[in-house]
N, CA, C and O atoms as a Tinker XYZ file with bonds, in Angstrom:
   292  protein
     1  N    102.180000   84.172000  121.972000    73     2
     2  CA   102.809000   85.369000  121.454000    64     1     3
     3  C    102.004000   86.610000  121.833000    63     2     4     5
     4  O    102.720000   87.533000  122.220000    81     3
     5  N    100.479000   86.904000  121.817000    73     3     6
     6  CA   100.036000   87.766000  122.113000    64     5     7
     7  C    100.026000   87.796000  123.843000    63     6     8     9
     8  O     99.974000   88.798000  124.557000    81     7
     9  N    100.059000   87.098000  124.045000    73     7    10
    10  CA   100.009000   87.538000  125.411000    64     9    11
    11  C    100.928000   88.233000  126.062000    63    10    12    13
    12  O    100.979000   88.584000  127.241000    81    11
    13  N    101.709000   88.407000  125.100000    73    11    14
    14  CA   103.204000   89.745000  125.822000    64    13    15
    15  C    102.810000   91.124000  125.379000    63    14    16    17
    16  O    103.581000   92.083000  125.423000    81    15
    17  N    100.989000   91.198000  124.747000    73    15    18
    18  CA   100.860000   92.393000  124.406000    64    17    19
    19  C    100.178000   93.177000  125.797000    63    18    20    21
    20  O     99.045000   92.887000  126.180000    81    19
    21  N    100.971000   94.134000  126.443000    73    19    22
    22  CA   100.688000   94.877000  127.857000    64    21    23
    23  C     99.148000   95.997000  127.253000    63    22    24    25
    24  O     98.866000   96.737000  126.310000    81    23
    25  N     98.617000   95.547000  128.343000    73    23    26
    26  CA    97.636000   97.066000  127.973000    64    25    27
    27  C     98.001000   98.397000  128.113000    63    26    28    29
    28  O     98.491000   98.863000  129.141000    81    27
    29  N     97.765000   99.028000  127.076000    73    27    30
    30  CA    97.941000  100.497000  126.661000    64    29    31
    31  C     97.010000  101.577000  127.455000    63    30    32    33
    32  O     97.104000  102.791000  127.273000    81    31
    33  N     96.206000  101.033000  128.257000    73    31    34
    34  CA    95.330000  101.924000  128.492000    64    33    35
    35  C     95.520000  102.558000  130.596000    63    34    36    37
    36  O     95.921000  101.885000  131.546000    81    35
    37  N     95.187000  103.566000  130.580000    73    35    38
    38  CA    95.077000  103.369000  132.332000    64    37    39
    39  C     93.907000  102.390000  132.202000    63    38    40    41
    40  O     93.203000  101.800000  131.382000    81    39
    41  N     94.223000  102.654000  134.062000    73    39    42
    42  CA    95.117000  102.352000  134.792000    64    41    43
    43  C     96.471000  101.547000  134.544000    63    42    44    45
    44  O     97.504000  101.818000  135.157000    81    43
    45  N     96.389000  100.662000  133.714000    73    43    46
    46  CA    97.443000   99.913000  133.521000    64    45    47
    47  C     98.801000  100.372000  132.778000    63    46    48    49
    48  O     99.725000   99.562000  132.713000    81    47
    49  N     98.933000  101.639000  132.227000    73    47    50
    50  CA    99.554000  102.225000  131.721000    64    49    51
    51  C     99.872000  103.930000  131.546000    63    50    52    53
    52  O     99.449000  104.526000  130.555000    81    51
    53  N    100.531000  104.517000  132.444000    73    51    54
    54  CA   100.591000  105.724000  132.191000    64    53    55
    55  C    101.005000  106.346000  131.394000    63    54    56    57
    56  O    100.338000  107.380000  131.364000    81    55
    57  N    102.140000  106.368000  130.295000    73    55    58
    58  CA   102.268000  106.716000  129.545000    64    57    59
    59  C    102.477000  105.855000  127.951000    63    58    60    61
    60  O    103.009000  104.752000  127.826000    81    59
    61  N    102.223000  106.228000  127.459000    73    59    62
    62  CA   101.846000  104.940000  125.941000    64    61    63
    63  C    102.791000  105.813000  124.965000    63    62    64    65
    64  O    102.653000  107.023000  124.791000    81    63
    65  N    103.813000  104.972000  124.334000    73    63    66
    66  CA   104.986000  105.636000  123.406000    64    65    67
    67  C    104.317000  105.363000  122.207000    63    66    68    69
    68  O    103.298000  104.675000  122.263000    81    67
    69  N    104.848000  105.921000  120.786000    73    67    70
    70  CA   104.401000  105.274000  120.023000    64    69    71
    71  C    105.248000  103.934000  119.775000    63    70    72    73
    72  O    104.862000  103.189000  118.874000    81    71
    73  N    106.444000  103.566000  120.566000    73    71    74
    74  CA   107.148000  102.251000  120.244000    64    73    75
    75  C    106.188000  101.262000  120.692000    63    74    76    77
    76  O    106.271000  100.077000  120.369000    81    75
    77  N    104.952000  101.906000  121.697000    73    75    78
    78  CA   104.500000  100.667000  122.517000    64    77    79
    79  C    103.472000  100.301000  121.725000    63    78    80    81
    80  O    103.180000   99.127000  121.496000    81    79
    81  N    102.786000  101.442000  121.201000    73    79    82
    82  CA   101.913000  100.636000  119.996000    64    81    83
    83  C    101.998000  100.404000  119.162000    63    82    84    85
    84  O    101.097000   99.879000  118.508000    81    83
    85  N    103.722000  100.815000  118.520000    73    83    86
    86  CA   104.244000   99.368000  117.245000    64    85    87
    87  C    104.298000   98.260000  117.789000    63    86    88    89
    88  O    103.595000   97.310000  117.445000    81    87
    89  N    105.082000   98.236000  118.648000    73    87    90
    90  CA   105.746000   96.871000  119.445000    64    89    91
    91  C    104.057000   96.141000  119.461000    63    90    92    93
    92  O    104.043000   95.171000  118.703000    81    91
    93  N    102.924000   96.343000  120.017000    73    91    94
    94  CA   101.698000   95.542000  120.148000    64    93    95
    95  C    101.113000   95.375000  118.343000    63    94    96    97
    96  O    100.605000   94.395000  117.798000    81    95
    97  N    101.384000   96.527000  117.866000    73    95    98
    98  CA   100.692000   95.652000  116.328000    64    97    99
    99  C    101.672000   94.705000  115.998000    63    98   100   101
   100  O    101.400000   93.505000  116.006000    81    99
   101  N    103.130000   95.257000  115.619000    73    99   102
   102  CA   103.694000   94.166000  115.480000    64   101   103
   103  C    103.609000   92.569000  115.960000    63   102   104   105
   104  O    103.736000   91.580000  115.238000    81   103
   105  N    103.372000   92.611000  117.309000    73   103   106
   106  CA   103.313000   91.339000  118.007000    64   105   107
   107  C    101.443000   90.287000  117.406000    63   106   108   109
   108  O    101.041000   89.123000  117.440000    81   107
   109  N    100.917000   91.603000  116.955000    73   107   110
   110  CA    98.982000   91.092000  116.772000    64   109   111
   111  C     99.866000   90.674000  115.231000    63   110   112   113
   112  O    100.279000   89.514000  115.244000    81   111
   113  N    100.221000   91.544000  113.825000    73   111   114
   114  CA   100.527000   90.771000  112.762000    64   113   115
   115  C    101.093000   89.699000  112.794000    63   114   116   117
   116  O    100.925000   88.852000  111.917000    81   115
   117  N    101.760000   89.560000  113.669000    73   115   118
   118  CA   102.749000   88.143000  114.144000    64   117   119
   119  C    101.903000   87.016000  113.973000    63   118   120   121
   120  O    101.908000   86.080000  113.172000    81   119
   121  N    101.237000   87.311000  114.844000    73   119   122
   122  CA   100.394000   85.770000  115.888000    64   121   123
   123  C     99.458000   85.940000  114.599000    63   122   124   125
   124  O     99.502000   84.890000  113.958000    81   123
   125  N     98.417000   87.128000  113.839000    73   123   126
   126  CA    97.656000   86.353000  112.997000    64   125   127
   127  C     97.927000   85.814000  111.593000    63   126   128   129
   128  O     97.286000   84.929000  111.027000    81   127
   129  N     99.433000   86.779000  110.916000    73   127   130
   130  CA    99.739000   85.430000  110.169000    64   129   131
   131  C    100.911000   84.662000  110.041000    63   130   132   133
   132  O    101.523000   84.444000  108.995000    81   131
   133  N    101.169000   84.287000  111.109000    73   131   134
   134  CA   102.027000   83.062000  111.595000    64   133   135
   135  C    103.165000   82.912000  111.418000    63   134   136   137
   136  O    103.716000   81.813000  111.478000    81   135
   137  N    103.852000   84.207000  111.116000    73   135   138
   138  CA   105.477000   85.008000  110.373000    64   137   139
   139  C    105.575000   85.726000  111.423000    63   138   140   141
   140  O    104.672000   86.457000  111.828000    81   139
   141  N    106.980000   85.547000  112.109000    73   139   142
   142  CA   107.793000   86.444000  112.973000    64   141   143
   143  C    108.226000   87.562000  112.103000    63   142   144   145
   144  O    108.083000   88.754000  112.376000    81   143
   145  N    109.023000   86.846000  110.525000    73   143   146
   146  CA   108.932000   87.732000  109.745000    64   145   147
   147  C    108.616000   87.259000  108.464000    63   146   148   149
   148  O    108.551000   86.050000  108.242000    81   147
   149  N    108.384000   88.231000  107.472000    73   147   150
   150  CA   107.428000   88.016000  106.596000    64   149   151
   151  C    108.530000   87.334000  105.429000    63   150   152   153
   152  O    109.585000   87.441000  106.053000    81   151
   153  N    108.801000   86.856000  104.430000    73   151   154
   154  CA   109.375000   86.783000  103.134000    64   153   155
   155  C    109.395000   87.877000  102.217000    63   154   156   157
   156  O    108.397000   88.381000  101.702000    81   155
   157  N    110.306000   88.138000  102.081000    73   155   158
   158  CA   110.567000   89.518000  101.057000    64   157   159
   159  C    109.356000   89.676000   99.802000    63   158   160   161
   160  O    108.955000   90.754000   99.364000    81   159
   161  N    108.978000   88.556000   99.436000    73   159   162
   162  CA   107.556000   89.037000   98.292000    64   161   163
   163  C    106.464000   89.276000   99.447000    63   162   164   165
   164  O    105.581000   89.932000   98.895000    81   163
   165  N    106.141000   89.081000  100.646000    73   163   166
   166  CA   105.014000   89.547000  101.716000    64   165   167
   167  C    104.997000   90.580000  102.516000    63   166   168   169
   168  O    104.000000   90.969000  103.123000    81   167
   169  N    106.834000   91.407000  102.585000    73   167   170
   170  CA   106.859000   92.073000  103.266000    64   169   171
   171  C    106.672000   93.619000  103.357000    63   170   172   173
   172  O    107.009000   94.429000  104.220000    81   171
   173  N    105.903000   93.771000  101.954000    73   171   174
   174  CA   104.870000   95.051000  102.432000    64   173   175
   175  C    103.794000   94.902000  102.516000    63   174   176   177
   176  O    103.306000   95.999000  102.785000    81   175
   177  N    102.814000   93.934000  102.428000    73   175   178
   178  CA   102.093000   93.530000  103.181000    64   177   179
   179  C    101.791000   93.470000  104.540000    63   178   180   181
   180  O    100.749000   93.690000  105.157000    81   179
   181  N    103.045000   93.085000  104.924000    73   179   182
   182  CA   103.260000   92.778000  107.067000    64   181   183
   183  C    103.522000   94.088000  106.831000    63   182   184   185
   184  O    102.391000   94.507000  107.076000    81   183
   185  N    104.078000   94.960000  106.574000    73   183   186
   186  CA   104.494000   95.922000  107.030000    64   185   187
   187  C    102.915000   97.699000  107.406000    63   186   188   189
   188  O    102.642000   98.543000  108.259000    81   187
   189  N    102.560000   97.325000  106.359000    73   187   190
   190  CA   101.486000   97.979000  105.875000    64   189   191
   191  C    100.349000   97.475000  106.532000    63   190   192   193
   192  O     99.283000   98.067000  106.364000    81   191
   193  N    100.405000   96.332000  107.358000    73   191   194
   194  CA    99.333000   95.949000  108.295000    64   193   195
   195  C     99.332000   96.528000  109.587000    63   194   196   197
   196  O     98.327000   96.900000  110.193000    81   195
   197  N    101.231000   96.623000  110.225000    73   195   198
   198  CA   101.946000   96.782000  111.442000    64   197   199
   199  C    101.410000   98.320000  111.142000    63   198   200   201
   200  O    100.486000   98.350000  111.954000    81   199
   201  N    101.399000   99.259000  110.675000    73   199   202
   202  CA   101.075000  100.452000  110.432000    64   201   203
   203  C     99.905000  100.531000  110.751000    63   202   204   205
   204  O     99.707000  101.021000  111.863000    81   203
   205  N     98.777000  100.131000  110.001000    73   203   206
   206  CA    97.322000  100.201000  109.783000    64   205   207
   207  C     96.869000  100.183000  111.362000    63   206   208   209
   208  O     96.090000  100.771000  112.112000    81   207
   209  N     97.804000   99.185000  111.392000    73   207   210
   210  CA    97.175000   98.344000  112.965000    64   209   211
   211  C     97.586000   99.383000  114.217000    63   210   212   213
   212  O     96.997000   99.567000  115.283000    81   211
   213  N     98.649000   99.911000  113.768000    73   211   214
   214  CA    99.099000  101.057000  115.268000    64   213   215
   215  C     98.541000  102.359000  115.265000    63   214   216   217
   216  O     98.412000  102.970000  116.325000    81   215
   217  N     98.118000  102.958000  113.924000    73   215   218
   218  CA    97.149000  103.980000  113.684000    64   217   219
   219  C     95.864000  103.684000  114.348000    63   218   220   221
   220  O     95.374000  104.440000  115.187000    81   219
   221  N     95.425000  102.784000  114.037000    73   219   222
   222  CA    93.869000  102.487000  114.501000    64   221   223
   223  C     94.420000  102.379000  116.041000    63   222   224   225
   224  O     93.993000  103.290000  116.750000    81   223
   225  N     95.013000  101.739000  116.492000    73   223   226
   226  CA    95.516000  101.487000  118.151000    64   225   227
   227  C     95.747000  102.736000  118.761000    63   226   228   229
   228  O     94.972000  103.030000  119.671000    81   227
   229  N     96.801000  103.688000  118.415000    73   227   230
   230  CA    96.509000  104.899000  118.702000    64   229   231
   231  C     95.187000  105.485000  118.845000    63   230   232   233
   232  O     94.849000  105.914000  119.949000    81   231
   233  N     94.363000  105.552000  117.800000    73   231   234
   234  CA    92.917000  106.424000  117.837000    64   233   235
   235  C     92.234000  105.764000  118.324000    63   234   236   237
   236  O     91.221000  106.381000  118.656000    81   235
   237  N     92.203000  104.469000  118.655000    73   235   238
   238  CA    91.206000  103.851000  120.006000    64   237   239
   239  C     91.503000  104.408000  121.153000    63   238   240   241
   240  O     90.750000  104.963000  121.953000    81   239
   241  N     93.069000  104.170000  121.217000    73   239   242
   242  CA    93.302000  104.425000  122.621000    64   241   243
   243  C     93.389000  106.157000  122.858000    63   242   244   245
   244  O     93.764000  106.532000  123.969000    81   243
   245  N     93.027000  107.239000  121.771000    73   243   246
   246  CA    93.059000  108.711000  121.831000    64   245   247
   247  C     91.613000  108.974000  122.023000    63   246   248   249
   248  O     91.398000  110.105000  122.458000    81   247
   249  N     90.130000  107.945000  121.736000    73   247   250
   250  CA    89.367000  108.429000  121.988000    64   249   251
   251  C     88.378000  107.656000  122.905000    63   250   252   253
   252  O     87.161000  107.785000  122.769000    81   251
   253  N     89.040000  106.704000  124.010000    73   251   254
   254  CA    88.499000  105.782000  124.778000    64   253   255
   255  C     88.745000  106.852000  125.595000    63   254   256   257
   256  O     89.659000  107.676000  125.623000    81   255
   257  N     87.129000  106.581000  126.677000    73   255   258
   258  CA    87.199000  107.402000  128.031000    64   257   259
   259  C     86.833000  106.241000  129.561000    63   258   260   261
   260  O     85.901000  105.467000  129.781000    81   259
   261  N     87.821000  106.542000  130.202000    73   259   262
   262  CA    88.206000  105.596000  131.158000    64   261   263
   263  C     88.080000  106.373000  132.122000    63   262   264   265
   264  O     88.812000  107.319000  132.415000    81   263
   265  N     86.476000  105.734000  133.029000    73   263   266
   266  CA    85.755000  106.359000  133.965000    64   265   267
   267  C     86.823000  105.868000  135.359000    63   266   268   269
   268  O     87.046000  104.673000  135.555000    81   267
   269  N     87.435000  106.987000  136.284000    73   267   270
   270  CA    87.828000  106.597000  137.323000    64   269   271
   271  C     89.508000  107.062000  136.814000    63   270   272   273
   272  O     90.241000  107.499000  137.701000    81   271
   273  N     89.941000  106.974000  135.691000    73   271   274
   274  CA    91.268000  107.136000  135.362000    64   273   275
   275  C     91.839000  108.522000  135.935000    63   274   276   277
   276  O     90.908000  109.311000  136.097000    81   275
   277  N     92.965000  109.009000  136.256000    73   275   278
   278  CA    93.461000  109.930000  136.309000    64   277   279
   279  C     93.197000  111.245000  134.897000    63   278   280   281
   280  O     93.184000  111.038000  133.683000    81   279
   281  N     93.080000  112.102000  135.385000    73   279   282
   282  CA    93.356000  112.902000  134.192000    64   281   283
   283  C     94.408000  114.429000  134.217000    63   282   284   285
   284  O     94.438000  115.353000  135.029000    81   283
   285  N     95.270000  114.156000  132.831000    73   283   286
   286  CA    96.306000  115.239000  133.122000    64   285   287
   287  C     95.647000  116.824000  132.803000    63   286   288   289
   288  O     94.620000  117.253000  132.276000    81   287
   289  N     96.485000  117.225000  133.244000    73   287   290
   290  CA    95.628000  118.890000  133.158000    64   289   291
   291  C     95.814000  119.478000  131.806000    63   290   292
   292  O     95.327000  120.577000  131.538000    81   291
């Protein structure tokens, strides 16, 4: 399951949506707790993880510096 998560970062990615870094937390809550989807008493739990998890993914990927990458003006 994780392995359909594409890297977000250049080179490998020029532009990063925020669908692309739901779509990758979503796919990481998946695989670590073992629910495609959650059961209605768990599902603000999954949900509130899928969040946590794309915030932090965003601000990795807003303050990683990638020597050699293109940069926009």
């Amino acid at each position: 399951m994780c392995r359909s998560i594409k890297t977000l970062r250049p080179p490998y990615a020029d532009e990063v949506t925020d669908d692309d870094i739901r779509a990758a937390a979503l796919q990481y809550v998946r695989k670590i707790s073992g629910f495609r989807a959650p059961a209605p008493h768990n599902a603000e739990a999954f949900d509130r993880a899928v969040e946590e998890i794309a915030q932090s993914t965003a601000a990795l990927l807003a303050s990683l510096e990638v020597r050699g990458a293109r940069r926009s003006a």
